[in-house]
mmCIF file of N, CA and C in Angstrom:
data_model
loop_
_atom_site.group_PDB
_atom_site.id
_atom_site.type_symbol
_atom_site.label_atom_id
_atom_site.label_comp_id
_atom_site.label_asym_id
_atom_site.label_seq_id
_atom_site.Cartn_x
_atom_site.Cartn_y
_atom_site.Cartn_z
ATOM 1 N N UNK A 1 27.986 -10.699 -59.915
ATOM 2 C CA UNK A 1 27.884 -9.331 -59.541
ATOM 3 C C UNK A 1 26.902 -9.204 -58.363
ATOM 4 N N UNK A 2 27.359 -8.586 -57.277
ATOM 5 C CA UNK A 2 26.542 -8.412 -56.083
ATOM 6 C C UNK A 2 25.649 -7.186 -56.220
ATOM 7 N N UNK A 3 24.433 -7.348 -55.678
ATOM 8 C CA UNK A 3 23.525 -6.192 -55.658
ATOM 9 C C UNK A 3 23.724 -5.419 -54.376
ATOM 10 N N UNK A 4 23.766 -4.146 -54.495
ATOM 11 C CA UNK A 4 23.866 -3.285 -53.317
ATOM 12 C C UNK A 4 22.463 -3.119 -52.713
ATOM 13 N N UNK A 5 22.377 -3.239 -51.383
ATOM 14 C CA UNK A 5 21.056 -3.044 -50.769
ATOM 15 C C UNK A 5 20.617 -1.585 -50.916
ATOM 16 N N UNK A 6 19.322 -1.404 -51.029
ATOM 17 C CA UNK A 6 18.757 -0.068 -51.148
ATOM 18 C C UNK A 6 18.836 0.607 -49.788
ATOM 19 N N UNK A 7 19.564 1.682 -49.706
ATOM 20 C CA UNK A 7 19.789 2.338 -48.421
ATOM 21 C C UNK A 7 18.860 3.535 -48.208
ATOM 22 N N UNK A 8 17.912 3.734 -49.055
ATOM 23 C CA UNK A 8 16.992 4.851 -48.848
ATOM 24 C C UNK A 8 15.948 4.465 -47.819
ATOM 25 N N UNK A 9 15.474 5.436 -47.136
ATOM 26 C CA UNK A 9 14.473 5.213 -46.104
ATOM 27 C C UNK A 9 13.115 5.045 -46.769
ATOM 28 N N UNK A 10 12.439 3.892 -46.574
ATOM 29 C CA UNK A 10 11.150 3.684 -47.225
ATOM 30 C C UNK A 10 10.065 4.612 -46.686
ATOM 31 N N UNK A 11 10.278 5.157 -45.476
ATOM 32 C CA UNK A 11 9.271 6.033 -44.903
ATOM 33 C C UNK A 11 9.466 7.491 -45.308
ATOM 34 N N UNK A 12 10.568 7.776 -45.986
ATOM 35 C CA UNK A 12 10.864 9.145 -46.373
ATOM 36 C C UNK A 12 9.877 9.592 -47.444
ATOM 37 N N UNK A 13 9.366 10.772 -47.326
ATOM 38 C CA UNK A 13 8.433 11.296 -48.298
ATOM 39 C C UNK A 13 6.980 10.996 -47.980
ATOM 40 N N UNK A 14 6.720 10.085 -47.043
ATOM 41 C CA UNK A 14 5.343 9.792 -46.646
ATOM 42 C C UNK A 14 4.872 10.862 -45.658
ATOM 43 N N UNK A 15 3.604 11.164 -45.687
ATOM 44 C CA UNK A 15 3.103 12.106 -44.668
ATOM 45 C C UNK A 15 3.093 11.428 -43.300
ATOM 46 N N UNK A 16 3.421 12.199 -42.287
ATOM 47 C CA UNK A 16 3.479 11.630 -40.935
ATOM 48 C C UNK A 16 2.066 11.462 -40.396
ATOM 49 N N UNK A 17 1.902 10.377 -39.648
ATOM 50 C CA UNK A 17 0.608 10.114 -39.017
ATOM 51 C C UNK A 17 0.399 11.122 -37.888
ATOM 52 N N UNK A 18 -0.836 11.531 -37.655
ATOM 53 C CA UNK A 18 -1.084 12.480 -36.561
ATOM 54 C C UNK A 18 -0.753 11.835 -35.218
ATOM 55 N N UNK A 19 -0.233 12.637 -34.311
ATOM 56 C CA UNK A 19 0.130 12.133 -32.991
ATOM 57 C C UNK A 19 -1.124 11.964 -32.163
ATOM 58 N N UNK A 20 -1.203 10.824 -31.491
ATOM 59 C CA UNK A 20 -2.361 10.551 -30.649
ATOM 60 C C UNK A 20 -2.078 11.006 -29.231
ATOM 61 N N UNK A 21 -3.139 11.318 -28.509
ATOM 62 C CA UNK A 21 -3.011 11.652 -27.107
ATOM 63 C C UNK A 21 -2.697 13.107 -26.845
ATOM 64 N N UNK A 22 -2.506 13.898 -27.866
ATOM 65 C CA UNK A 22 -2.188 15.305 -27.673
ATOM 66 C C UNK A 22 -3.331 16.207 -28.141
ATOM 67 N N UNK A 23 -4.506 15.640 -28.257
ATOM 68 C CA UNK A 23 -5.626 16.387 -28.800
ATOM 69 C C UNK A 23 -6.015 17.536 -27.881
ATOM 70 N N UNK A 24 -6.069 17.304 -26.593
ATOM 71 C CA UNK A 24 -6.558 18.320 -25.673
ATOM 72 C C UNK A 24 -5.436 19.174 -25.100
ATOM 73 N N UNK A 25 -4.233 18.643 -25.085
ATOM 74 C CA UNK A 25 -3.126 19.387 -24.508
ATOM 75 C C UNK A 25 -3.193 19.416 -22.992
ATOM 76 N N UNK A 26 -2.410 20.309 -22.429
ATOM 77 C CA UNK A 26 -2.304 20.372 -20.976
ATOM 78 C C UNK A 26 -3.588 20.896 -20.339
ATOM 79 N N UNK A 27 -4.245 21.872 -20.952
ATOM 80 C CA UNK A 27 -5.458 22.435 -20.370
ATOM 81 C C UNK A 27 -6.580 21.412 -20.355
ATOM 82 N N UNK A 28 -6.617 20.565 -21.351
ATOM 83 C CA UNK A 28 -7.643 19.531 -21.382
ATOM 84 C C UNK A 28 -7.487 18.539 -20.249
ATOM 85 N N UNK A 29 -6.244 18.187 -19.962
ATOM 86 C CA UNK A 29 -6.006 17.277 -18.836
ATOM 87 C C UNK A 29 -6.423 17.917 -17.521
ATOM 88 N N UNK A 30 -6.082 19.204 -17.348
ATOM 89 C CA UNK A 30 -6.486 19.901 -16.123
ATOM 90 C C UNK A 30 -8.007 19.958 -16.028
ATOM 91 N N UNK A 31 -8.665 20.208 -17.155
ATOM 92 C CA UNK A 31 -10.128 20.260 -17.155
ATOM 93 C C UNK A 31 -10.714 18.897 -16.806
ATOM 94 N N UNK A 32 -10.109 17.820 -17.310
ATOM 95 C CA UNK A 32 -10.612 16.479 -17.001
ATOM 96 C C UNK A 32 -10.440 16.172 -15.512
ATOM 97 N N UNK A 33 -9.292 16.508 -14.936
ATOM 98 C CA UNK A 33 -9.078 16.282 -13.505
ATOM 99 C C UNK A 33 -10.045 17.126 -12.673
ATOM 100 N N UNK A 34 -10.281 18.371 -13.101
ATOM 101 C CA UNK A 34 -11.226 19.224 -12.387
ATOM 102 C C UNK A 34 -12.633 18.645 -12.455
ATOM 103 N N UNK A 35 -13.029 18.133 -13.624
ATOM 104 C CA UNK A 35 -14.349 17.524 -13.771
ATOM 105 C C UNK A 35 -14.478 16.288 -12.885
ATOM 106 N N UNK A 36 -13.414 15.487 -12.801
ATOM 107 C CA UNK A 36 -13.443 14.310 -11.936
ATOM 108 C C UNK A 36 -13.572 14.721 -10.468
ATOM 109 N N UNK A 37 -12.823 15.745 -10.055
ATOM 110 C CA UNK A 37 -12.914 16.223 -8.670
ATOM 111 C C UNK A 37 -14.309 16.773 -8.378
ATOM 112 N N UNK A 38 -14.894 17.487 -9.331
ATOM 113 C CA UNK A 38 -16.244 18.015 -9.142
ATOM 114 C C UNK A 38 -17.261 16.878 -9.025
ATOM 115 N N UNK A 39 -17.088 15.842 -9.829
ATOM 116 C CA UNK A 39 -17.994 14.697 -9.760
ATOM 117 C C UNK A 39 -17.874 13.990 -8.414
ATOM 118 N N UNK A 40 -16.656 13.806 -7.937
ATOM 119 C CA UNK A 40 -16.465 13.173 -6.619
ATOM 120 C C UNK A 40 -17.084 14.028 -5.527
ATOM 121 N N UNK A 41 -16.895 15.341 -5.590
ATOM 122 C CA UNK A 41 -17.506 16.237 -4.615
ATOM 123 C C UNK A 41 -19.023 16.176 -4.656
ATOM 124 N N UNK A 42 -19.603 16.108 -5.846
ATOM 125 C CA UNK A 42 -21.045 16.019 -5.990
ATOM 126 C C UNK A 42 -21.585 14.726 -5.388
ATOM 127 N N UNK A 43 -20.883 13.615 -5.620
ATOM 128 C CA UNK A 43 -21.294 12.338 -5.032
ATOM 129 C C UNK A 43 -21.209 12.407 -3.504
ATOM 130 N N UNK A 44 -20.151 13.022 -2.970
ATOM 131 C CA UNK A 44 -20.015 13.143 -1.508
ATOM 132 C C UNK A 44 -21.153 13.967 -0.916
ATOM 133 N N UNK A 45 -21.516 15.061 -1.583
ATOM 134 C CA UNK A 45 -22.615 15.887 -1.085
ATOM 135 C C UNK A 45 -23.924 15.110 -1.140
ATOM 136 N N UNK A 46 -24.155 14.351 -2.203
ATOM 137 C CA UNK A 46 -25.383 13.560 -2.313
ATOM 138 C C UNK A 46 -25.455 12.512 -1.207
ATOM 139 N N UNK A 47 -24.332 11.848 -0.934
ATOM 140 C CA UNK A 47 -24.314 10.849 0.151
ATOM 141 C C UNK A 47 -24.567 11.537 1.489
ATOM 142 N N UNK A 48 -23.990 12.700 1.694
ATOM 143 C CA UNK A 48 -24.189 13.427 2.955
ATOM 144 C C UNK A 48 -25.658 13.809 3.140
ATOM 145 N N UNK A 49 -26.317 14.260 2.085
ATOM 146 C CA UNK A 49 -27.730 14.621 2.176
ATOM 147 C C UNK A 49 -28.562 13.401 2.548
ATOM 148 N N UNK A 50 -28.280 12.269 1.931
ATOM 149 C CA UNK A 50 -29.033 11.047 2.238
ATOM 150 C C UNK A 50 -28.782 10.613 3.678
ATOM 151 N N UNK A 51 -27.536 10.684 4.137
ATOM 152 C CA UNK A 51 -27.202 10.248 5.491
ATOM 153 C C UNK A 51 -27.843 11.166 6.527
ATOM 154 N N UNK A 52 -27.875 12.465 6.267
ATOM 155 C CA UNK A 52 -28.441 13.395 7.246
ATOM 156 C C UNK A 52 -29.957 13.256 7.371
ATOM 157 N N UNK A 53 -30.595 12.638 6.406
ATOM 158 C CA UNK A 53 -32.039 12.448 6.474
ATOM 159 C C UNK A 53 -32.425 11.152 7.182
ATOM 160 N N UNK A 54 -31.463 10.355 7.578
ATOM 161 C CA UNK A 54 -31.737 9.088 8.245
ATOM 162 C C UNK A 54 -31.925 9.315 9.745
ATOM 163 N N UNK A 55 -32.753 8.489 10.393
ATOM 164 C CA UNK A 55 -32.866 8.580 11.860
ATOM 165 C C UNK A 55 -31.587 8.043 12.523
ATOM 166 N N UNK A 56 -31.413 8.398 13.793
ATOM 167 C CA UNK A 56 -30.200 8.037 14.527
ATOM 168 C C UNK A 56 -30.015 6.521 14.594
ATOM 169 N N UNK A 57 -31.083 5.774 14.831
ATOM 170 C CA UNK A 57 -30.975 4.310 14.912
ATOM 171 C C UNK A 57 -30.470 3.728 13.593
ATOM 172 N N UNK A 58 -30.939 4.286 12.484
ATOM 173 C CA UNK A 58 -30.483 3.821 11.177
ATOM 174 C C UNK A 58 -29.006 4.108 10.958
ATOM 175 N N UNK A 59 -28.550 5.253 11.470
ATOM 176 C CA UNK A 59 -27.134 5.595 11.331
ATOM 177 C C UNK A 59 -26.249 4.660 12.143
ATOM 178 N N UNK A 60 -26.703 4.310 13.346
ATOM 179 C CA UNK A 60 -25.907 3.402 14.178
ATOM 180 C C UNK A 60 -25.778 2.031 13.522
ATOM 181 N N UNK A 61 -26.854 1.533 12.943
ATOM 182 C CA UNK A 61 -26.764 0.238 12.272
ATOM 183 C C UNK A 61 -25.903 0.347 11.009
ATOM 184 N N UNK A 62 -25.957 1.494 10.332
ATOM 185 C CA UNK A 62 -25.105 1.688 9.151
ATOM 186 C C UNK A 62 -23.630 1.714 9.534
ATOM 187 N N UNK A 63 -23.322 2.313 10.689
ATOM 188 C CA UNK A 63 -21.931 2.346 11.160
ATOM 189 C C UNK A 63 -21.452 0.937 11.476
ATOM 190 N N UNK A 64 -22.289 0.131 12.102
ATOM 191 C CA UNK A 64 -21.907 -1.257 12.398
ATOM 192 C C UNK A 64 -21.703 -2.062 11.115
ATOM 193 N N UNK A 65 -22.585 -1.858 10.148
ATOM 194 C CA UNK A 65 -22.436 -2.551 8.865
ATOM 195 C C UNK A 65 -21.140 -2.132 8.176
ATOM 196 N N UNK A 66 -20.849 -0.829 8.213
ATOM 197 C CA UNK A 66 -19.606 -0.337 7.598
ATOM 198 C C UNK A 66 -18.384 -0.902 8.312
ATOM 199 N N UNK A 67 -18.471 -1.057 9.628
ATOM 200 C CA UNK A 67 -17.342 -1.610 10.378
ATOM 201 C C UNK A 67 -17.087 -3.068 9.976
ATOM 202 N N UNK A 68 -18.173 -3.838 9.777
ATOM 203 C CA UNK A 68 -17.993 -5.228 9.330
ATOM 204 C C UNK A 68 -17.403 -5.281 7.929
ATOM 205 N N UNK A 69 -17.920 -4.450 7.019
ATOM 206 C CA UNK A 69 -17.399 -4.428 5.653
ATOM 207 C C UNK A 69 -15.962 -3.931 5.619
ATOM 208 N N UNK A 70 -15.617 -3.055 6.533
ATOM 209 C CA UNK A 70 -14.243 -2.555 6.590
ATOM 210 C C UNK A 70 -13.274 -3.684 6.908
ATOM 211 N N UNK A 71 -13.657 -4.536 7.835
ATOM 212 C CA UNK A 71 -12.793 -5.680 8.163
ATOM 213 C C UNK A 71 -12.608 -6.587 6.954
ATOM 214 N N UNK A 72 -13.685 -6.825 6.224
ATOM 215 C CA UNK A 72 -13.581 -7.643 5.011
ATOM 216 C C UNK A 72 -12.672 -6.961 3.998
ATOM 217 N N UNK A 73 -12.793 -5.631 3.877
ATOM 218 C CA UNK A 73 -11.935 -4.880 2.962
ATOM 219 C C UNK A 73 -10.472 -4.968 3.335
ATOM 220 N N UNK A 74 -10.186 -4.896 4.630
ATOM 221 C CA UNK A 74 -8.794 -5.006 5.083
ATOM 222 C C UNK A 74 -8.245 -6.397 4.778
ATOM 223 N N UNK A 75 -9.058 -7.417 4.988
ATOM 224 C CA UNK A 75 -8.610 -8.785 4.689
ATOM 225 C C UNK A 75 -8.339 -8.935 3.194
ATOM 226 N N UNK A 76 -9.227 -8.400 2.350
ATOM 227 C CA UNK A 76 -9.021 -8.488 0.905
ATOM 228 C C UNK A 76 -7.779 -7.713 0.463
ATOM 229 N N UNK A 77 -7.556 -6.538 1.044
ATOM 230 C CA UNK A 77 -6.363 -5.773 0.710
ATOM 231 C C UNK A 77 -5.096 -6.497 1.159
ATOM 232 N N UNK A 78 -5.156 -7.146 2.312
ATOM 233 C CA UNK A 78 -3.999 -7.900 2.786
ATOM 234 C C UNK A 78 -3.712 -9.074 1.849
ATOM 235 N N UNK A 79 -4.753 -9.753 1.409
ATOM 236 C CA UNK A 79 -4.557 -10.842 0.448
ATOM 237 C C UNK A 79 -3.982 -10.310 -0.865
ATOM 238 N N UNK A 80 -4.484 -9.163 -1.312
ATOM 239 C CA UNK A 80 -3.950 -8.548 -2.528
ATOM 240 C C UNK A 80 -2.486 -8.176 -2.389
ATOM 241 N N UNK A 81 -2.112 -7.625 -1.237
ATOM 242 C CA UNK A 81 -0.710 -7.282 -0.991
ATOM 243 C C UNK A 81 0.148 -8.541 -0.969
ATOM 244 N N UNK A 82 -0.374 -9.628 -0.387
ATOM 245 C CA UNK A 82 0.364 -10.890 -0.380
ATOM 246 C C UNK A 82 0.596 -11.425 -1.780
ATOM 247 N N UNK A 83 -0.418 -11.328 -2.630
ATOM 248 C CA UNK A 83 -0.260 -11.789 -4.014
ATOM 249 C C UNK A 83 0.775 -10.939 -4.745
ATOM 250 N N UNK A 84 0.744 -9.629 -4.522
ATOM 251 C CA UNK A 84 1.732 -8.743 -5.162
ATOM 252 C C UNK A 84 3.140 -9.126 -4.726
ATOM 253 N N UNK A 85 3.331 -9.353 -3.442
ATOM 254 C CA UNK A 85 4.666 -9.729 -2.952
ATOM 255 C C UNK A 85 5.081 -11.105 -3.444
ATOM 256 N N UNK A 86 4.132 -12.020 -3.513
ATOM 257 C CA UNK A 86 4.440 -13.367 -3.990
ATOM 258 C C UNK A 86 4.852 -13.341 -5.454
ATOM 259 N N UNK A 87 4.178 -12.539 -6.288
ATOM 260 C CA UNK A 87 4.449 -12.485 -7.720
ATOM 261 C C UNK A 87 5.342 -11.304 -8.104
ATOM 262 N N UNK A 88 6.056 -10.712 -7.150
ATOM 263 C CA UNK A 88 6.834 -9.504 -7.407
ATOM 264 C C UNK A 88 7.851 -9.660 -8.546
ATOM 265 N N UNK A 89 8.628 -10.732 -8.624
ATOM 266 C CA UNK A 89 9.564 -10.837 -9.755
ATOM 267 C C UNK A 89 8.854 -10.831 -11.110
ATOM 268 N N UNK A 90 7.722 -11.508 -11.200
ATOM 269 C CA UNK A 90 6.971 -11.519 -12.460
ATOM 270 C C UNK A 90 6.418 -10.130 -12.777
ATOM 271 N N UNK A 91 5.986 -9.409 -11.755
ATOM 272 C CA UNK A 91 5.490 -8.050 -11.966
ATOM 273 C C UNK A 91 6.607 -7.150 -12.465
ATOM 274 N N UNK A 92 7.799 -7.294 -11.888
ATOM 275 C CA UNK A 92 8.934 -6.476 -12.316
ATOM 276 C C UNK A 92 9.300 -6.777 -13.767
ATOM 277 N N UNK A 93 9.304 -8.055 -14.143
ATOM 278 C CA UNK A 93 9.602 -8.400 -15.537
ATOM 279 C C UNK A 93 8.540 -7.869 -16.484
ATOM 280 N N UNK A 94 7.274 -7.939 -16.076
ATOM 281 C CA UNK A 94 6.186 -7.418 -16.903
ATOM 282 C C UNK A 94 6.346 -5.915 -17.107
ATOM 283 N N UNK A 95 6.718 -5.199 -16.043
ATOM 284 C CA UNK A 95 6.949 -3.754 -16.162
ATOM 285 C C UNK A 95 8.085 -3.460 -17.131
ATOM 286 N N UNK A 96 9.103 -4.314 -17.136
ATOM 287 C CA UNK A 96 10.200 -4.137 -18.079
ATOM 288 C C UNK A 96 9.758 -4.385 -19.511
ATOM 289 N N UNK A 97 8.939 -5.409 -19.722
ATOM 290 C CA UNK A 97 8.457 -5.694 -21.079
ATOM 291 C C UNK A 97 7.537 -4.607 -21.601
ATOM 292 N N UNK A 98 6.722 -4.035 -20.732
ATOM 293 C CA UNK A 98 5.764 -3.011 -21.147
ATOM 294 C C UNK A 98 6.401 -1.632 -21.296
ATOM 295 N N UNK A 99 7.649 -1.498 -20.862
ATOM 296 C CA UNK A 99 8.319 -0.207 -20.975
ATOM 297 C C UNK A 99 8.013 0.727 -19.822
ATOM 298 N N UNK A 100 7.427 0.213 -18.755
ATOM 299 C CA UNK A 100 7.146 1.037 -17.584
ATOM 300 C C UNK A 100 8.456 1.383 -16.884
ATOM 301 N N UNK A 101 9.371 0.414 -16.835
ATOM 302 C CA UNK A 101 10.736 0.653 -16.362
ATOM 303 C C UNK A 101 11.699 0.184 -17.452
ATOM 304 N N UNK A 102 12.901 0.732 -17.437
ATOM 305 C CA UNK A 102 13.889 0.307 -18.426
ATOM 306 C C UNK A 102 14.376 -1.098 -18.083
ATOM 307 N N UNK A 103 14.851 -1.802 -19.102
ATOM 308 C CA UNK A 103 15.287 -3.187 -18.917
ATOM 309 C C UNK A 103 16.440 -3.292 -17.924
ATOM 310 N N UNK A 104 17.320 -2.283 -17.885
ATOM 311 C CA UNK A 104 18.435 -2.358 -16.939
ATOM 312 C C UNK A 104 17.988 -2.082 -15.504
ATOM 313 N N UNK A 105 16.753 -1.596 -15.308
ATOM 314 C CA UNK A 105 16.238 -1.343 -13.960
ATOM 315 C C UNK A 105 15.454 -2.523 -13.394
ATOM 316 N N UNK A 106 15.175 -3.520 -14.212
ATOM 317 C CA UNK A 106 14.363 -4.660 -13.762
ATOM 318 C C UNK A 106 15.024 -5.413 -12.608
ATOM 319 N N UNK A 107 16.343 -5.726 -12.661
ATOM 320 C CA UNK A 107 16.944 -6.402 -11.498
ATOM 321 C C UNK A 107 16.899 -5.566 -10.222
ATOM 322 N N UNK A 108 17.048 -4.262 -10.374
ATOM 323 C CA UNK A 108 16.963 -3.380 -9.199
ATOM 324 C C UNK A 108 15.548 -3.411 -8.633
ATOM 325 N N UNK A 109 14.568 -3.407 -9.530
ATOM 326 C CA UNK A 109 13.176 -3.464 -9.094
ATOM 327 C C UNK A 109 12.860 -4.800 -8.422
ATOM 328 N N UNK A 110 13.416 -5.876 -8.939
ATOM 329 C CA UNK A 110 13.196 -7.174 -8.312
ATOM 330 C C UNK A 110 13.842 -7.237 -6.931
ATOM 331 N N UNK A 111 14.970 -6.566 -6.772
ATOM 332 C CA UNK A 111 15.650 -6.569 -5.474
ATOM 333 C C UNK A 111 14.940 -5.689 -4.451
ATOM 334 N N UNK A 112 14.020 -4.849 -4.894
ATOM 335 C CA UNK A 112 13.328 -3.933 -3.986
ATOM 336 C C UNK A 112 12.103 -4.574 -3.336
ATOM 337 N N UNK A 113 12.012 -5.876 -3.360
ATOM 338 C CA UNK A 113 10.852 -6.584 -2.815
ATOM 339 C C UNK A 113 10.644 -6.289 -1.334
ATOM 340 N N UNK A 114 11.708 -6.208 -0.559
ATOM 341 C CA UNK A 114 11.592 -5.936 0.874
ATOM 342 C C UNK A 114 11.036 -4.538 1.112
ATOM 343 N N UNK A 115 11.513 -3.577 0.336
ATOM 344 C CA UNK A 115 11.007 -2.208 0.479
ATOM 345 C C UNK A 115 9.533 -2.139 0.114
ATOM 346 N N UNK A 116 9.136 -2.869 -0.907
ATOM 347 C CA UNK A 116 7.725 -2.903 -1.297
ATOM 348 C C UNK A 116 6.893 -3.526 -0.180
ATOM 349 N N UNK A 117 7.419 -4.559 0.450
ATOM 350 C CA UNK A 117 6.699 -5.206 1.555
ATOM 351 C C UNK A 117 6.504 -4.236 2.714
ATOM 352 N N UNK A 118 7.537 -3.468 3.025
ATOM 353 C CA UNK A 118 7.433 -2.496 4.127
ATOM 354 C C UNK A 118 6.411 -1.418 3.777
ATOM 355 N N UNK A 119 6.442 -0.921 2.540
ATOM 356 C CA UNK A 119 5.488 0.109 2.144
ATOM 357 C C UNK A 119 4.053 -0.420 2.135
ATOM 358 N N UNK A 120 3.862 -1.640 1.659
ATOM 359 C CA UNK A 120 2.516 -2.226 1.686
ATOM 360 C C UNK A 120 2.031 -2.443 3.121
ATOM 361 N N UNK A 121 2.924 -2.870 4.005
ATOM 362 C CA UNK A 121 2.542 -3.043 5.404
ATOM 363 C C UNK A 121 2.179 -1.702 6.042
ATOM 364 N N UNK A 122 2.967 -0.661 5.751
ATOM 365 C CA UNK A 122 2.656 0.667 6.280
ATOM 366 C C UNK A 122 1.312 1.157 5.751
ATOM 367 N N UNK A 123 1.059 0.910 4.469
ATOM 368 C CA UNK A 123 -0.236 1.297 3.902
ATOM 369 C C UNK A 123 -1.371 0.567 4.606
ATOM 370 N N UNK A 124 -1.225 -0.729 4.798
ATOM 371 C CA UNK A 124 -2.297 -1.502 5.423
ATOM 372 C C UNK A 124 -2.562 -1.051 6.854
ATOM 373 N N UNK A 125 -1.500 -0.700 7.566
ATOM 374 C CA UNK A 125 -1.680 -0.259 8.951
ATOM 375 C C UNK A 125 -2.295 1.137 8.993
ATOM 376 N N UNK A 126 -1.775 2.053 8.173
ATOM 377 C CA UNK A 126 -2.236 3.436 8.260
ATOM 378 C C UNK A 126 -3.565 3.672 7.545
ATOM 379 N N UNK A 127 -3.748 3.100 6.369
ATOM 380 C CA UNK A 127 -4.963 3.368 5.597
ATOM 381 C C UNK A 127 -6.011 2.275 5.778
ATOM 382 N N UNK A 128 -5.593 1.030 5.720
ATOM 383 C CA UNK A 128 -6.553 -0.062 5.808
ATOM 384 C C UNK A 128 -7.148 -0.204 7.191
ATOM 385 N N UNK A 129 -6.303 -0.396 8.169
ATOM 386 C CA UNK A 129 -6.768 -0.578 9.540
ATOM 387 C C UNK A 129 -7.040 0.781 10.171
ATOM 388 N N UNK A 130 -6.098 1.677 10.088
ATOM 389 C CA UNK A 130 -6.273 3.028 10.614
ATOM 390 C C UNK A 130 -5.780 3.148 12.041
ATOM 391 N N UNK A 131 -5.246 4.305 12.383
ATOM 392 C CA UNK A 131 -4.728 4.519 13.740
ATOM 393 C C UNK A 131 -5.810 4.413 14.818
ATOM 394 N N UNK A 132 -7.016 4.899 14.546
ATOM 395 C CA UNK A 132 -8.076 4.841 15.554
ATOM 396 C C UNK A 132 -8.452 3.394 15.871
ATOM 397 N N UNK A 133 -8.549 2.584 14.834
ATOM 398 C CA UNK A 133 -8.883 1.164 15.047
ATOM 399 C C UNK A 133 -7.762 0.454 15.800
ATOM 400 N N UNK A 134 -6.507 0.786 15.462
ATOM 401 C CA UNK A 134 -5.377 0.178 16.185
ATOM 402 C C UNK A 134 -5.417 0.531 17.670
ATOM 403 N N UNK A 135 -5.674 1.807 17.990
ATOM 404 C CA UNK A 135 -5.748 2.219 19.395
ATOM 405 C C UNK A 135 -6.923 1.548 20.099
ATOM 406 N N UNK A 136 -8.036 1.407 19.401
ATOM 407 C CA UNK A 136 -9.204 0.750 20.003
ATOM 408 C C UNK A 136 -8.893 -0.724 20.294
ATOM 409 N N UNK A 137 -8.232 -1.404 19.350
ATOM 410 C CA UNK A 137 -7.867 -2.805 19.548
ATOM 411 C C UNK A 137 -6.853 -2.949 20.666
ATOM 412 N N UNK A 138 -5.861 -2.044 20.703
ATOM 413 C CA UNK A 138 -4.863 -2.096 21.781
ATOM 414 C C UNK A 138 -5.511 -1.816 23.141
ATOM 415 N N UNK A 139 -6.522 -0.926 23.157
ATOM 416 C CA UNK A 139 -7.241 -0.645 24.398
ATOM 417 C C UNK A 139 -8.005 -1.852 24.905
ATOM 418 N N UNK A 140 -8.489 -2.688 23.996
ATOM 419 C CA UNK A 140 -9.193 -3.897 24.409
ATOM 420 C C UNK A 140 -8.218 -4.949 24.936
ATOM 421 N N UNK A 141 -6.993 -4.943 24.412
ATOM 422 C CA UNK A 141 -6.011 -5.938 24.851
ATOM 423 C C UNK A 141 -5.458 -5.571 26.227
ATOM 424 N N UNK A 142 -5.120 -4.293 26.413
ATOM 425 C CA UNK A 142 -4.486 -3.873 27.680
ATOM 426 C C UNK A 142 -5.488 -3.324 28.591
#
């Protein structure tokens, strides 16, 4: 004589666990973003006050130091973009496993490597290097 499997839901009748992440709701998220923006604004004002109290010679040396660090930052960002492009198929598969993209979108995402390269290059030129720096470099060449 065969036993019939129990077809009742074992979770039926249990109290549901409280949902996480919905504690604050939409207004809480807006308040958190507003607090973050206020904090960033406060830091900017504090930096501005400190910079305005410096003598002119100190500001010129600070600008030169920032220019050197900027070049290092651009090089690091370029290396980071290269690593992303080099490991792009693995990144796409990881996104599929984590549920960031659906599994049927992973091949499409892997095929978008060229578009990602173009967007990263545009970012590096516009944000990393900057139009003013590009014009200054071109002015030195021509």
